[in-house]
Coordinates of C-alpha atoms in Angstrom, one line a residue:
M918 CA 125.0 65.9 33.3
F919 CA 127.0 62.9 34.6
Y920 CA 129.0 63.1 37.7
L921 CA 130.9 60.9 40.2
T922 CA 131.0 61.6 44.0
A923 CA 133.6 60.2 46.3
N924 CA 131.9 58.5 49.3
N925 CA 135.0 58.1 51.4
G926 CA 138.8 58.3 51.2
P927 CA 141.1 61.4 51.0
A928 CA 138.6 63.2 48.7
A929 CA 135.4 62.2 50.5
G930 CA 132.4 64.4 49.4
R931 CA 134.1 65.7 46.3
R932 CA 132.1 65.7 43.1
Y933 CA 133.6 65.1 39.7
D934 CA 131.6 66.4 36.8
L935 CA 132.0 64.2 33.8
R936 CA 132.0 65.9 30.4
D937 CA 135.1 64.5 28.6
P938 CA 135.3 61.3 26.6
K939 CA 137.6 59.6 29.1
Y940 CA 138.6 59.8 32.7
V941 CA 141.5 57.8 34.1
M942 CA 141.3 57.0 37.8
G943 CA 144.4 56.0 39.8
R944 CA 147.2 57.0 42.2
H945 CA 149.4 58.7 39.6
P946 CA 149.3 62.5 39.9
D947 CA 148.5 62.8 36.1
C948 CA 145.3 60.8 36.4
D949 CA 142.1 62.7 35.8
I950 CA 140.7 61.5 39.2
V951 CA 143.5 61.0 41.6
I952 CA 143.0 58.4 44.4
E953 CA 145.8 58.9 47.0
V954 CA 145.5 55.4 48.6
G955 CA 148.5 53.1 48.7
A956 CA 146.8 49.9 47.3
V957 CA 145.4 51.8 44.3
S958 CA 147.4 51.2 41.1
R959 CA 149.0 54.1 39.3
N960 CA 146.4 53.8 36.4
H961 CA 143.7 51.7 38.0
C962 CA 140.6 52.1 35.9
Q963 CA 138.8 54.5 33.5
L964 CA 135.4 55.9 32.6
V965 CA 134.8 56.0 28.9
R966 CA 131.9 57.8 27.3
D967 CA 130.1 56.1 24.4
G968 CA 127.2 58.0 23.1
N969 CA 125.0 59.2 25.9
A970 CA 126.5 56.9 28.6
Y971 CA 129.7 56.1 30.5
F972 CA 131.3 52.7 30.8
L973 CA 133.7 51.5 33.5
E974 CA 136.8 49.6 32.5
D975 CA 139.6 48.2 34.6
L976 CA 143.2 48.9 33.4
G977 CA 144.8 45.7 34.6
S978 CA 145.0 47.0 38.2
R979 CA 146.6 44.7 40.9
N980 CA 143.6 44.8 43.2
G981 CA 140.8 45.1 40.6
T982 CA 137.8 47.4 40.2
F983 CA 134.4 46.5 41.6
L984 CA 130.9 47.6 40.6
N985 CA 128.0 47.5 43.2
D986 CA 130.2 45.4 45.5
E987 CA 129.8 42.3 43.2
P988 CA 132.1 39.5 44.6
S989 CA 134.2 39.4 41.4
K990 CA 136.2 42.1 39.8
I991 CA 134.8 43.6 36.6
D992 CA 136.0 42.1 33.4
G993 CA 135.9 44.2 30.2
R994 CA 133.7 47.2 29.8
R995 CA 130.6 47.7 32.1
L996 CA 127.7 50.2 31.5
L997 CA 127.2 52.6 34.4
R998 CA 123.7 53.4 35.5
H999 CA 122.4 56.1 37.9
G1000 CA 123.3 55.2 41.5
D1001 CA 125.9 52.6 40.7
Q1002 CA 128.7 52.2 43.3
V1003 CA 132.3 52.0 41.9
R1004 CA 134.8 50.6 44.3
V1005 CA 138.6 51.1 43.8
C1006 CA 140.3 49.2 46.7
E1007 CA 138.6 50.7 49.8
V1008 CA 137.4 53.9 48.2
T1009 CA 133.9 54.0 46.8
F1010 CA 132.3 56.4 44.3
T1011 CA 128.6 57.0 43.4
Y1012 CA 127.9 57.5 39.7
A1013 CA 124.9 59.7 39.1
I1014 CA 123.0 61.2 36.2
E1015 CA 121.5 64.6 36.8
A1016 CA 118.2 64.6 35.0
P1017 CA 117.0 67.8 33.2
P1018 CA 114.7 69.8 35.5
Q1019 CA 111.0 68.9 35.4
P1020 CA 108.4 71.7 35.9
V1021 CA 106.8 71.8 39.3
M1022 CA 103.4 73.3 39.5
A1023 CA 102.5 75.7 42.3
G1024 CA 100.1 73.3 44.0
N1025 CA 97.8 74.0 46.8
M1026 CA 98.9 76.7 49.4
L1027 CA 98.2 74.7 52.5
G1028 CA 100.0 77.0 54.9
G1029 CA 102.4 74.2 56.1
M1030 CA 106.1 74.8 56.1
I1031 CA 108.8 72.6 54.6
D1032 CA 112.1 73.4 56.3
G1033 CA 115.4 71.6 56.2
A1034 CA 119.0 71.3 55.2
G1035 CA 119.0 70.7 51.5
L1036 CA 115.7 69.0 50.6
G1037 CA 117.3 67.6 47.5
T1038 CA 118.4 71.1 46.4
L1039 CA 120.3 71.5 43.2
L1040 CA 122.3 74.5 42.0
V1041 CA 122.0 74.7 38.2
D1042 CA 123.9 76.8 35.7
D1043 CA 121.2 78.9 34.0
A1044 CA 122.1 80.8 30.8
T1045 CA 121.3 84.4 31.4
Q1046 CA 121.3 87.6 29.4
S1047 CA 122.6 90.9 30.5
G1048 CA 119.6 93.1 29.8
G1049 CA 118.3 95.4 32.5
G1050 CA 114.8 93.9 32.4
T1051 CA 112.5 94.7 35.3
I1052 CA 115.0 94.7 38.1
M1053 CA 113.6 97.5 40.1
S1054 CA 116.4 98.0 42.6
K1055 CA 120.0 97.3 43.4
L1056 CA 121.7 97.9 46.7
D1057 CA 125.5 97.9 47.2
V1058 CA 125.8 96.1 50.6
T1059 CA 129.5 97.1 50.9
S1060 CA 128.8 100.8 51.0
T1061 CA 127.2 100.7 54.5
S1062 CA 128.4 99.6 57.8
R1063 CA 127.6 96.0 58.7
G1064 CA 124.3 95.9 60.6
S1065 CA 123.6 99.6 60.3
L1066 CA 121.7 99.8 56.9
N1067 CA 119.2 102.7 56.7
I1068 CA 115.6 101.6 56.8
S1069 CA 113.2 104.0 55.1
A1070 CA 109.8 102.3 55.0
S1071 CA 107.7 101.1 57.9
P1072 CA 110.5 101.8 60.4
E1073 CA 108.6 100.5 63.5
V1074 CA 107.8 97.1 62.0
K1075 CA 111.2 96.7 60.4
L1076 CA 113.1 97.8 63.4
A1077 CA 111.2 95.3 65.5
A1078 CA 111.9 92.6 63.0
L1079 CA 115.6 93.4 63.0
V1080 CA 115.7 93.3 66.8
E1081 CA 114.0 89.9 66.8
I1082 CA 116.4 88.5 64.2
T1083 CA 119.5 90.0 65.9
Q1084 CA 118.5 88.5 69.3
S1085 CA 117.7 85.1 67.7
L1086 CA 121.0 85.0 65.8
G1087 CA 122.9 86.2 68.8
R1088 CA 121.7 83.1 70.7
A1089 CA 122.6 80.7 67.9
L1090 CA 126.1 79.1 68.1
V1091 CA 126.1 76.7 65.2
L1092 CA 125.1 77.0 61.6
D1093 CA 122.3 74.5 61.9
D1094 CA 120.7 76.9 64.4
V1095 CA 121.6 80.2 62.7
L1096 CA 120.3 79.3 59.2
P1097 CA 116.8 78.0 60.1
N1098 CA 116.3 80.8 62.6
L1099 CA 117.1 83.4 59.9
L1100 CA 114.7 81.9 57.3
K1101 CA 112.0 81.5 59.9
A1102 CA 112.2 85.2 60.7
L1103 CA 112.2 86.1 57.0
F1104 CA 108.9 84.2 56.5
K1105 CA 107.3 86.0 59.4
I1106 CA 108.3 89.4 58.0
F1107 CA 107.7 88.7 54.3
V1108 CA 104.4 86.9 54.5
Q1109 CA 104.2 86.7 50.7
A1110 CA 107.4 84.6 50.5
D1111 CA 107.0 81.1 49.1
R1112 CA 110.7 79.9 49.1
G1113 CA 113.8 81.0 50.9
F1114 CA 117.2 79.5 50.9
I1115 CA 120.8 80.2 52.0
V1116 CA 123.7 79.2 49.8
L1117 CA 127.3 79.2 51.2
E1118 CA 130.6 78.9 49.3
S1119 CA 132.8 76.0 50.4
P1120 CA 136.6 76.4 50.9
D1121 CA 137.1 74.9 47.4
G1122 CA 134.8 77.4 45.7
Q1123 CA 131.7 75.3 45.3
L1124 CA 128.3 76.7 46.0
L1125 CA 126.4 74.6 48.5
P1126 CA 122.7 75.0 49.5
R1127 CA 122.9 74.9 53.3
W1128 CA 119.2 75.5 54.3
V1129 CA 115.9 75.7 52.5
R1130 CA 112.5 76.8 53.7
M1131 CA 109.3 76.5 51.6
R1132 CA 105.7 77.4 52.4
R1133 CA 104.1 74.6 50.3
E1134 CA 103.8 71.2 52.0
D1135 CA 104.1 69.5 48.6
A1136 CA 107.4 71.2 47.9
S1137 CA 109.7 68.3 48.9
D1138 CA 110.7 67.7 45.3
S1139 CA 114.2 68.5 44.1
L1140 CA 114.6 72.3 44.3
R1141 CA 116.6 74.0 41.6
I1142 CA 118.4 77.3 42.3
S1143 CA 120.1 79.4 39.7
K1144 CA 123.8 79.3 40.3
T1145 CA 124.2 82.2 37.8
I1146 CA 122.0 84.5 39.9
I1147 CA 123.8 83.6 43.1
R1148 CA 127.2 84.2 41.5
H1149 CA 126.1 87.5 40.1
V1150 CA 125.0 88.7 43.5
M1151 CA 128.2 87.5 45.2
E1152 CA 130.6 89.0 42.5
S1153 CA 128.8 92.3 42.4
R1154 CA 128.2 92.3 46.1
E1155 CA 124.8 93.9 45.3
A1156 CA 121.4 92.9 46.6
I1157 CA 118.9 92.7 43.8
L1158 CA 115.1 92.9 43.5
S1159 CA 113.1 91.8 40.6
A1160 CA 109.4 92.8 40.6
D1161 CA 108.5 90.2 38.0
A1162 CA 111.1 87.6 37.7
A1163 CA 109.1 85.5 35.3
S1164 CA 109.3 88.2 32.6
D1165 CA 112.6 89.7 33.7
E1166 CA 114.9 89.8 30.6
R1167 CA 117.9 89.0 32.9
F1168 CA 116.3 85.8 34.0
E1169 CA 114.2 84.9 30.9
M1170 CA 116.4 81.8 30.2
S1171 CA 116.6 80.7 33.9
Q1172 CA 115.0 77.3 34.1
S1173 CA 114.7 77.6 37.9
I1174 CA 112.6 80.7 37.5
A1175 CA 110.4 79.1 35.0
D1176 CA 110.0 75.8 36.9
F1177 CA 108.5 77.5 39.9
R1178 CA 106.7 80.4 38.1
I1179 CA 108.5 82.9 40.3
R1180 CA 106.9 86.3 40.0
S1181 CA 109.1 88.3 42.3
M1182 CA 112.5 87.7 44.0
M1183 CA 115.1 89.3 46.2
C1184 CA 118.7 88.1 46.6
A1185 CA 121.3 89.5 48.9
P1186 CA 125.0 88.6 49.3
L1187 CA 126.4 87.4 52.6
I1188 CA 129.6 89.4 53.2
D1189 CA 132.3 88.4 55.8
S1190 CA 134.3 90.7 58.0
E1191 CA 137.0 91.0 55.2
G1192 CA 134.5 92.2 52.7
K1193 CA 134.4 88.9 50.8
A1194 CA 131.2 87.3 49.7
M1195 CA 130.7 83.9 51.3
G1196 CA 127.3 83.1 50.0
A1197 CA 123.8 84.5 49.3
L1198 CA 120.3 84.7 50.8
Q1199 CA 117.3 84.6 48.5
I1200 CA 113.6 84.6 48.9
D1201 CA 110.9 84.7 46.2
T1202 CA 107.2 84.6 45.7
L1203 CA 104.7 83.1 43.3
D1204 CA 101.9 85.6 43.9
Q1205 CA 102.1 88.3 41.3
R1206 CA 99.8 90.5 43.5
K1207 CA 102.3 90.6 46.4
R1208 CA 105.5 91.5 44.8
F1209 CA 108.5 92.7 46.8
Q1210 CA 109.2 96.4 47.0
P1211 CA 112.4 98.4 47.1
D1212 CA 112.1 99.0 50.9
D1213 CA 111.8 95.2 51.2
L1214 CA 115.2 94.9 49.6
E1215 CA 116.7 97.3 52.1
L1216 CA 115.3 95.2 54.9
L1217 CA 116.6 91.9 53.4
A1218 CA 120.0 93.4 52.8
S1219 CA 120.2 94.5 56.4
M1220 CA 119.1 91.1 57.6
A1221 CA 121.8 89.5 55.4
S1222 CA 124.3 91.9 57.0
Q1223 CA 123.3 90.7 60.5
A1224 CA 123.2 87.1 59.3
S1225 CA 126.7 87.3 57.9
I1226 CA 128.1 88.1 61.3
A1227 CA 126.2 85.2 62.9
I1228 CA 127.2 82.8 60.2
Q1229 CA 130.9 83.8 60.3
N1230 CA 130.9 83.5 64.1
A1231 CA 129.3 80.1 63.9
Q1232 CA 131.9 79.0 61.3
L1233 CA 134.7 80.2 63.5
L1234 CA 133.2 78.3 66.4
E1235 CA 132.8 75.2 64.4
S1236 CA 136.4 75.6 63.1
A1237 CA 137.7 76.0 66.7
L1238 CA 135.8 72.9 67.8
K1239 CA 137.2 70.9 64.9
Q1240 CA 140.7 72.2 65.8
K1241 CA 140.3 71.1 69.4
E1242 CA 139.0 67.7 68.2
T1243 CA 142.0 67.4 65.9
E1244 CA 144.4 68.3 68.7
R1245 CA 142.8 65.6 70.9
D1246 CA 143.2 63.1 68.0
M1247 CA 146.8 64.1 67.5
K1248 CA 147.6 63.8 71.2
L1249 CA 146.1 60.3 71.1
A1250 CA 148.1 59.5 68.0
H1251 CA 151.2 60.7 69.8
D1252 CA 150.5 58.4 72.8
V1253 CA 149.9 55.5 70.4
Q1254 CA 153.1 56.2 68.5
M1255 CA 155.1 56.3 71.7
G1256 CA 153.8 52.9 72.4
F1257 CA 155.6 51.6 69.3
L1258 CA 158.9 52.9 70.7
P1259 CA 160.9 51.1 73.5
D1260 CA 159.8 52.1 77.1
R1261 CA 163.0 50.8 78.6
K1262 CA 166.6 50.2 77.7
P1263 CA 168.0 46.7 77.2
D1264 CA 169.4 45.0 80.2
L1265 CA 172.5 43.4 78.8
P1266 CA 175.4 42.5 81.1
G1267 CA 178.5 44.5 80.2
Y1268 CA 176.6 47.0 77.9
E1269 CA 175.2 50.5 78.4
F1270 CA 172.5 52.2 76.3
Y1271 CA 171.2 55.8 75.8
D1272 CA 168.4 56.9 73.4
Y1273 CA 166.7 60.2 72.6
Y1274 CA 163.6 60.8 70.4
K1275 CA 161.8 64.0 69.6
S1276 CA 159.4 64.5 66.7
T1277 CA 158.9 67.9 65.0
D1278 CA 155.2 67.7 65.5
L1279 CA 153.1 65.6 67.9
I1280 CA 153.7 62.6 65.7
G1281 CA 156.7 61.9 63.5
G1282 CA 158.4 59.5 61.1
D1283 CA 161.6 58.6 62.9
Y1284 CA 161.7 55.1 64.5
F1285 CA 164.1 53.2 66.7
D1286 CA 163.7 49.9 68.6
Y1287 CA 165.6 47.2 70.6
I1288 CA 164.4 43.8 69.4
P1289 CA 165.6 40.7 71.4
L1290 CA 165.9 37.7 69.0
P1291 CA 165.2 34.1 70.0
D1292 CA 168.8 33.0 70.0
G1293 CA 169.9 35.7 72.5
R1294 CA 171.1 38.3 70.1
L1295 CA 169.8 41.9 70.1
A1296 CA 168.7 43.9 67.0
I1297 CA 169.1 47.7 67.3
V1298 CA 167.2 49.6 64.6
V1299 CA 167.1 53.3 63.7
A1300 CA 165.0 54.4 60.7
D1301 CA 163.6 57.6 59.1
V1302 CA 160.4 57.7 57.1
V1303 CA 160.7 60.4 54.5
G1304 CA 158.6 63.4 55.6
H1305 CA 156.8 63.8 58.9
G1306 CA 153.3 64.2 60.2
V1307 CA 150.4 61.8 60.0
A1308 CA 151.4 59.9 56.8
A1309 CA 154.9 59.3 58.1
A1310 CA 153.7 58.2 61.5
L1311 CA 151.3 55.7 59.9
L1312 CA 154.1 54.2 57.9
M1313 CA 156.3 54.2 61.0
A1314 CA 153.7 52.0 62.7
K1315 CA 153.7 49.6 59.8
L1316 CA 157.5 49.6 59.7
S1317 CA 157.6 48.6 63.3
A1318 CA 155.5 45.5 62.8
E1319 CA 157.3 44.6 59.5
T1320 CA 160.7 44.9 61.0
R1321 CA 160.0 42.5 63.8
Y1322 CA 158.4 40.0 61.3
S1323 CA 161.5 40.2 59.0
L1324 CA 164.0 39.8 61.9
F1325 CA 162.1 36.8 63.3
S1326 CA 161.9 35.2 59.8
E1327 CA 165.5 35.7 58.7
T1328 CA 168.7 34.9 60.6
T1329 CA 171.1 37.5 59.1
A1330 CA 170.9 41.3 59.0
S1331 CA 171.2 41.4 55.2
A1332 CA 168.5 38.8 54.6
A1333 CA 166.1 40.5 57.1
M1334 CA 166.7 43.9 55.4
T1335 CA 166.0 42.3 52.0
M1336 CA 162.7 40.8 53.2
L1337 CA 161.7 44.1 54.9
N1338 CA 162.3 46.0 51.7
Q1339 CA 160.1 43.6 49.7
R1340 CA 157.3 44.0 52.2
I1341 CA 157.5 47.8 52.3
S1342 CA 157.8 48.0 48.5
A1343 CA 154.6 45.8 48.2
L1344 CA 152.7 48.6 49.9
N1345 CA 153.2 50.7 46.8
I1346 CA 152.7 54.0 48.6
Q1347 CA 155.4 56.1 47.0
R1348 CA 157.2 56.8 50.2
F1349 CA 160.6 55.4 51.2
V1350 CA 162.4 54.7 54.4
T1351 CA 166.1 54.9 55.3
M1352 CA 167.2 52.4 58.0
V1353 CA 170.3 51.1 59.7
L1354 CA 170.2 47.7 61.4
V1355 CA 172.8 46.4 63.9
I1356 CA 172.6 42.9 65.3
L1357 CA 174.7 42.4 68.4
D1358 CA 175.6 39.0 70.0
P1359 CA 176.4 39.9 73.6
R1360 CA 178.1 36.6 74.2
T1361 CA 180.8 37.0 71.5
H1362 CA 180.5 40.8 71.1
H1363 CA 180.1 40.2 67.4
M1364 CA 178.2 42.8 65.4
T1365 CA 176.6 42.8 62.0
V1366 CA 175.5 46.0 60.2
A1367 CA 173.1 46.4 57.2
S1368 CA 172.0 49.7 55.8
A1369 CA 169.2 50.9 53.5
G1370 CA 170.3 54.3 52.4
H1371 CA 170.9 55.4 56.0
M1372 CA 174.0 57.1 57.6
A1373 CA 176.5 54.5 58.8
P1374 CA 177.0 54.0 62.5
L1375 CA 179.7 56.0 64.2
V1376 CA 181.9 53.6 66.1
R1377 CA 184.4 55.1 68.5
K1378 CA 187.4 52.9 69.1
K1379 CA 189.2 52.8 72.5
T1380 CA 191.9 55.1 70.9
G1381 CA 189.3 57.8 70.0
E1382 CA 189.4 56.9 66.3
I1383 CA 186.0 57.0 64.6
I1384 CA 185.1 54.3 62.0
E1385 CA 181.8 53.9 60.1
P1386 CA 181.1 50.2 59.3
G1387 CA 178.4 49.4 56.8
E1388 CA 179.0 52.6 54.7
A1389 CA 180.5 50.6 51.8
V1390 CA 177.7 48.1 51.6
A1391 CA 174.7 50.5 52.1
G1392 CA 171.8 49.8 49.7
L1393 CA 168.9 51.8 48.4
P1394 CA 166.3 53.1 50.9
L1395 CA 163.4 50.7 51.6
G1396 CA 160.3 51.0 49.4
I1397 CA 161.9 52.2 46.2
T1398 CA 162.1 48.9 44.4
D1399 CA 161.7 45.3 45.5
A1400 CA 164.3 44.1 42.9
V1401 CA 167.3 44.8 45.2
G1402 CA 169.3 42.8 47.8
Y1403 CA 171.3 44.0 50.7
E1404 CA 174.7 43.2 52.0
Q1405 CA 176.2 43.3 55.5
E1406 CA 179.4 44.1 57.3
E1407 CA 180.7 42.4 60.4
F1408 CA 183.1 43.5 63.2
T1409 CA 183.7 43.0 66.9
I1410 CA 183.1 45.6 69.5
A1411 CA 185.9 45.8 72.1
A1412 CA 185.6 47.0 75.8
G1413 CA 185.3 50.7 76.0
E1414 CA 184.0 51.2 72.5
T1415 CA 180.7 52.9 71.6
V1416 CA 178.3 52.8 68.7
T1417 CA 176.1 55.8 67.7
L1418 CA 173.1 55.6 65.4
Y1419 CA 171.1 58.7 64.4
T1420 CA 168.6 60.2 61.9
D1421 CA 169.3 63.2 59.8
G1422 CA 167.3 65.5 62.1
I1423 CA 170.5 65.5 64.2
N1424 CA 173.2 66.2 61.7
E1425 CA 170.9 68.4 59.5
A1426 CA 169.6 70.6 62.4
I1427 CA 169.4 74.1 60.9
A1428 CA 170.4 77.1 63.1
A1429 CA 168.9 80.6 62.7
D1430 CA 171.8 81.6 60.3
G1431 CA 171.0 78.6 58.0
S1432 CA 174.1 76.5 59.1
F1433 CA 173.8 72.7 59.6
Y1434 CA 175.0 70.9 62.6
T1435 CA 176.9 68.3 60.5
I1436 CA 178.2 64.8 61.1
D1437 CA 181.8 66.2 61.5
R1438 CA 180.6 68.0 64.6
M1439 CA 179.2 64.7 66.0
R1440 CA 182.5 63.0 65.3
R1441 CA 184.5 65.6 67.2
H1442 CA 182.2 65.2 70.3
L1443 CA 182.5 61.4 70.2
E1444 CA 186.3 61.6 69.9
R1445 CA 186.4 63.6 73.2
V1446 CA 183.6 62.0 75.3
G1447 CA 182.6 58.9 73.4
E1448 CA 183.7 56.2 75.9
R1449 CA 180.4 56.3 77.9
P1450 CA 177.2 56.0 75.8
E1451 CA 175.1 58.2 78.0
A1452 CA 177.7 61.0 78.3
A1453 CA 178.3 60.9 74.6
G1454 CA 174.6 60.9 73.6
Q1455 CA 173.6 63.6 76.1
R1456 CA 176.6 65.8 75.0
I1457 CA 175.5 65.6 71.4
I1458 CA 171.9 66.5 72.1
D1459 CA 172.9 69.4 74.3
D1460 CA 175.2 70.6 71.6
V1461 CA 172.4 70.4 69.0
R1462 CA 170.2 72.5 71.2
N1463 CA 173.0 75.1 71.5
H1464 CA 173.4 75.1 67.8
L1465 CA 169.7 75.7 67.2
T1466 CA 169.4 78.4 69.8
K1467 CA 166.0 80.0 69.1
A1468 CA 165.6 78.3 65.7
P1469 CA 162.7 75.8 65.5
Q1470 CA 163.4 72.1 65.2
N1471 CA 163.1 71.4 61.4
D1472 CA 163.0 67.6 61.4
D1473 CA 162.3 64.6 63.7
M1474 CA 165.4 63.7 65.9
C1475 CA 166.4 60.3 67.0
L1476 CA 169.7 59.2 68.6
V1477 CA 170.8 55.8 70.0
C1478 CA 174.2 55.3 71.7
F1479 CA 175.3 52.0 73.1
G1480 CA 178.7 50.6 74.1
R1481 CA 180.6 47.9 75.9
K1482 CA 181.8 48.7 79.3
S1483 CA 185.5 48.9 80.0

């Protein structure tokens, strides 16, 4: 078995089993192994099988493919060996070969305990048969109330054991306390047990050994567990007991049973509050003279029932703690993002400014800025990164820096927009940005407009007429292709005229009845109250809120109004 494990990046921890002749890795959704990182090429590299080995081959990627962090990119086809590190941009993978299981002898029973999370545990797919064999007992754990399973043999001892386990699990708050406490208690009650382990199902359906306990001190070798048995118990939701697992027809082809010469085993499903199996608990013994009995199975099933409650509570607590941590991170991200936006309005003699910004979530993809240029002009920018949330916010931060760089590098609005598009396209992240750029010279009142797929500014003339300069020369949004140039339109702003820039979160605000706010509605407000920027801007925002009533905000909102005093 060959496999690749992502060490970091969007799919960190994910394992890719390699069985096919070829696996293409890259950013394109059709790749066999998709790496959603901007610098990764669409089809970056590939793994090709030749005989009983895989080879790594770069596919002409822009940033190259690296093996074991060698200083140079790989050239041609390179043989992969167990433990090799494959790096695609900043994302690394570990290539591994899962050797066939090697028999492990029982060894000396020294009485010491090996206890830990994993211990190199492997879940293997054992071929099994469906014969009844020597399974002595089955117990449907869904037919009884959780935690109230009837105990028929040695009631005093078993009741005391259950009380001890219940108290122990009740004090445990995290999984790394719950799981070892449970196995520790099982080994005290079932003194013949040689191995015990707990397997939990991950959100993506994989079975993961979460904790293992072994009686033998020399048992630190890789431990193999039958995935087939675990799946059977989870799907049937039945606890099973085999008096002689080594000769049980059901398990006669199970390599994990043969490896450890297991004589008797019990396995019980872990059932959550909704009746779904979330994992399994198994113990087994090597001593054929001390096999488990049916009443042992009842006790194990009852313990599994109690453990399920504790495990689910621990998972809920961990989830809540992670949620709180995420909320703290998002609040910090919000504060950082606000730092990219202006904290004060420009102080230009003869001009007034008004702005409004509100993201849908804590962080958003809308962006605006006032950028003073070295020659005394002022650049006013409003942009909208497609989408919202973390990805849009990260691109917004990058856009802020790149916009300033382009404006300081080029003297005209059209040239600055062209450079900015080239720099955003070079990121190769399959996201685009709409932007409108206005450069104002307060000395001459001359304005230049360039647009990258954004709505044109709404300019209210002194007469109340609304014009939209830049609409005729608008180019493609930023980031679609670098093979495009941008044009600009020039005009002069007279006393008493205002300019309104906005993102589509304003004009496409959706009311509860599904209606949009619309640009026409903005125009009508500007015609009536558009002479003063603050009055015009606040009137529009108030009207958008009235339009939404109780409907939630569906997109980030940004509005900038500025004008020349009468």
